[in-house]
Coordinates of C-alpha atoms in Angstrom, one line a residue:
M17 CA 17.2 -6.6 -8.0
G18 CA 18.0 -5.3 -4.6
Q19 CA 16.0 -6.4 -1.6
G20 CA 17.5 -4.1 1.1
G21 CA 14.3 -2.0 1.5
E22 CA 11.8 -4.9 1.4
P23 CA 9.1 -4.1 4.0
R24 CA 10.1 -6.8 6.5
R25 CA 7.2 -6.4 8.9
A26 CA 4.7 -7.1 6.2
T27 CA 6.5 -9.9 4.3
A28 CA 7.8 -11.9 7.3
R29 CA 4.4 -13.6 7.8
D30 CA 3.5 -14.3 4.2
E31 CA 4.2 -18.0 4.6
E32 CA 1.9 -18.2 7.6
L33 CA -0.6 -16.1 5.6
G34 CA -0.5 -18.5 2.6
R35 CA -1.3 -21.4 4.9
A36 CA -4.1 -19.6 6.5
V37 CA -5.7 -18.6 3.2
A38 CA -5.4 -22.2 1.9
A39 CA -7.1 -23.5 5.0
A40 CA -9.8 -20.8 4.9
Q41 CA -10.6 -21.8 1.3
E42 CA -11.3 -25.2 2.7
G43 CA -13.9 -23.7 5.1
D44 CA -11.7 -23.2 8.2
E45 CA -13.2 -20.1 9.8
A46 CA -10.3 -19.8 12.4
A47 CA -7.8 -19.7 9.5
F48 CA -9.7 -16.9 7.8
A49 CA -9.5 -15.0 11.1
V50 CA -5.7 -15.5 11.1
A51 CA -5.5 -14.2 7.5
Y52 CA -7.7 -11.2 8.5
R53 CA -5.4 -10.4 11.5
I54 CA -2.3 -10.5 9.3
V55 CA -3.7 -8.4 6.5
Q56 CA -6.0 -6.0 8.1
P57 CA -3.5 -3.5 9.6
G58 CA -1.9 -2.8 6.3
L59 CA -5.1 -2.8 4.4
V60 CA -6.8 -0.3 6.6
G61 CA -3.7 1.9 6.5
Y62 CA -3.8 1.8 2.7
V63 CA -7.5 2.7 2.6
R64 CA -6.9 5.5 5.0
G65 CA -4.2 6.9 2.7
L66 CA -6.7 6.8 -0.1
V67 CA -9.9 8.2 1.5
G68 CA -8.4 10.4 4.3
T69 CA -7.3 10.1 7.9
D70 CA -10.9 9.7 9.3
G71 CA -10.4 6.3 10.9
E72 CA -14.1 5.5 11.0
T73 CA -14.5 6.0 7.3
A74 CA -11.4 3.9 6.5
E75 CA -12.6 1.1 8.7
D76 CA -16.1 1.1 7.0
V77 CA -14.6 1.0 3.5
T78 CA -12.2 -1.7 4.6
A79 CA -15.1 -3.7 6.0
E80 CA -16.8 -3.5 2.7
A81 CA -13.7 -4.8 1.1
W82 CA -13.6 -7.8 3.5
L83 CA -17.2 -8.7 2.6
E84 CA -16.1 -9.0 -1.0
I85 CA -12.9 -10.8 -0.1
A86 CA -14.9 -13.4 2.0
R87 CA -17.4 -13.8 -0.8
D88 CA -14.9 -14.4 -3.5
L89 CA -12.2 -16.2 -1.5
G90 CA -12.8 -19.4 -3.4
R91 CA -11.7 -17.7 -6.6
F92 CA -8.4 -16.6 -5.3
R93 CA -5.3 -18.5 -6.6
G94 CA -1.9 -17.7 -5.2
D95 CA 0.3 -17.5 -2.1
G96 CA 0.4 -15.2 0.9
A97 CA 2.1 -12.4 -1.0
G98 CA -0.4 -12.8 -3.8
F99 CA -3.3 -12.6 -1.3
R100 CA -2.0 -9.2 -0.1
G101 CA -2.1 -7.9 -3.6
W102 CA -5.5 -9.3 -4.3
T103 CA -7.0 -7.8 -1.2
A104 CA -5.3 -4.5 -1.9
T105 CA -6.9 -4.4 -5.3
I106 CA -10.4 -5.0 -3.9
A107 CA -9.8 -2.4 -1.2
R108 CA -8.7 0.1 -3.8
H109 CA -11.9 -0.4 -5.8
R110 CA -14.0 0.1 -2.7
A111 CA -12.1 3.2 -1.7
F112 CA -12.6 4.8 -5.1
D113 CA -16.3 3.8 -5.0
H114 CA -16.5 5.6 -1.7
L115 CA -14.8 8.7 -3.2
R116 CA -17.2 8.7 -6.1
R117 CA -20.1 8.5 -3.7
Q118 CA -18.7 11.5 -1.9
K119 CA -18.3 13.2 -5.2
S120 CA -14.7 13.8 -4.3
R121 CA -11.3 12.6 -5.4
P122 CA -8.0 11.9 -3.5
R123 CA -6.7 15.3 -2.3
P124 CA -4.6 17.1 -4.9
A125 CA -0.9 17.3 -4.4
A126 CA 0.4 20.1 -2.2
L127 CA 3.8 19.8 -3.6
E128 CA 4.9 21.0 -7.0
Q129 CA 5.5 18.1 -9.4
D130 CA 8.4 19.8 -11.1
L131 CA 10.3 20.0 -7.8
L132 CA 9.8 16.3 -7.2
E133 CA 11.2 15.5 -10.7
L134 CA 14.6 17.0 -9.8
P135 CA 17.3 14.5 -8.8
G136 CA 18.3 14.7 -5.2
P137 CA 21.7 14.1 -3.6
H138 CA 20.5 11.4 -1.2
N139 CA 19.0 8.0 -1.7
T140 CA 15.6 7.0 -0.2
S141 CA 15.7 7.1 3.6
A142 CA 15.4 3.6 5.1
A143 CA 14.0 5.2 8.2
A144 CA 11.0 6.5 6.2
L145 CA 10.2 2.8 5.6
E146 CA 10.0 2.2 9.3
A147 CA 8.1 5.4 10.2
V148 CA 5.5 5.5 7.3
T149 CA 2.8 3.6 9.2
T150 CA 2.5 6.4 11.8
E151 CA -0.4 8.8 11.8
R152 CA 2.0 11.7 11.1
V153 CA 3.5 10.1 8.1
L154 CA 0.2 9.0 6.7
A155 CA -0.8 12.6 6.8
L156 CA 2.4 13.5 4.9
V157 CA 1.7 10.7 2.4
A158 CA -1.6 12.4 1.6
T159 CA 0.3 15.5 0.4
L160 CA 2.3 13.6 -2.2
P161 CA 1.2 13.3 -5.8
R162 CA -1.3 10.5 -6.1
D163 CA 1.0 8.1 -8.0
Q164 CA 3.7 8.5 -5.4
A165 CA 1.3 8.2 -2.5
E166 CA -0.2 5.0 -3.7
A167 CA 3.1 3.5 -4.5
V168 CA 4.4 4.2 -1.0
L169 CA 1.2 2.9 0.6
L170 CA 1.3 -0.3 -1.4
R171 CA 5.0 -0.9 -0.9
V172 CA 5.4 0.0 2.7
V173 CA 2.0 -0.1 4.4
V174 CA 0.5 -3.1 2.6
G175 CA 3.8 -4.8 2.1
L176 CA 3.7 -5.6 -1.6
D177 CA 6.8 -6.2 -3.7
G178 CA 7.3 -4.1 -6.8
P179 CA 5.7 -6.3 -9.4
A180 CA 2.6 -6.9 -7.1
A181 CA 2.2 -3.2 -6.5
A182 CA 2.4 -2.5 -10.2
R183 CA -0.4 -5.1 -10.9
V184 CA -2.6 -3.4 -8.3
L185 CA -2.1 0.0 -10.0
G186 CA -2.1 -1.3 -13.6
K187 CA 1.3 0.2 -14.3
R188 CA 4.8 -0.9 -15.3
P189 CA 7.0 -2.0 -12.3
G190 CA 9.6 0.6 -13.3
A191 CA 7.0 3.4 -13.1
V192 CA 6.0 2.2 -9.6
R193 CA 9.6 1.9 -8.6
T194 CA 10.3 5.5 -9.5
A195 CA 7.1 6.8 -7.9
A196 CA 7.8 4.9 -4.6
Y197 CA 11.4 6.1 -4.6
R198 CA 10.5 9.8 -5.1
G199 CA 7.7 9.6 -2.6
L200 CA 9.9 7.9 0.1
K201 CA 12.7 10.4 -0.6
K202 CA 10.4 13.3 -0.1
L203 CA 9.0 11.8 3.1
G204 CA 12.5 11.2 4.4
E205 CA 13.3 14.9 3.7
R206 CA 10.2 16.1 5.5
L207 CA 10.9 13.9 8.5
G208 CA 14.5 15.1 8.6
L209 CA 15.9 11.7 7.7
D210 CA 17.5 12.6 4.3
G211 CA 20.9 12.0 5.7
V212 CA 20.2 8.3 6.1
T213 CA 20.6 6.4 2.9
D214 CA 20.1 2.9 1.6
D215 CA 20.7 1.4 -1.8
G216 CA 18.5 3.8 -3.8
P217 CA 15.5 2.9 -6.0
G218 CA 16.6 -0.7 -6.6
A219 CA 16.5 -1.4 -2.9
L220 CA 12.7 -1.2 -3.0
G221 CA 12.6 -4.5 -4.7
E222 CA 11.2 -3.2 -7.9
S223 CA 11.7 -4.8 -11.3
R224 CA 13.3 -2.4 -13.8

């Protein structure tokens, strides 16, 4: 299983995050603040990708998620990477609750699915991994089919590995791998980065 495309920025601090979560579960409020600072940027980016680019709305939905995270922290079992997945699952539920309240759904794909199914000559652009947290690329992510958009958000913005992203979505790791690969490839093309290649779908760290 390749690891070349692992979202380094998100995973580099997972050991620190695991320690902070463990201390927070023992009642250390400062440690909870550390965990919040590590997780919040990716979490709010993920929520923004689900509910739209209105920053205030995304912040409000993410704040609702943190209330639930804080309430149920004692029930969590796992390491730093597992905490990312757990918080993403909670944030996803709150985002869809918000969408239901607004009587709306994630915006429909602007791209034709059959075009995305066609094999391309280039592998996923590694540069798309680095650029995806910008406002411009979040707007582009919103135009992808929903399965691709969520896979990209979880893998790149939240920083989950393949199996963890699959658990959040309730799908097979292979399906998430394919969705993330296609989504990132399309983003790379739209950003003019399709000439830059990495090791292909396996580089996303997905289980086959």
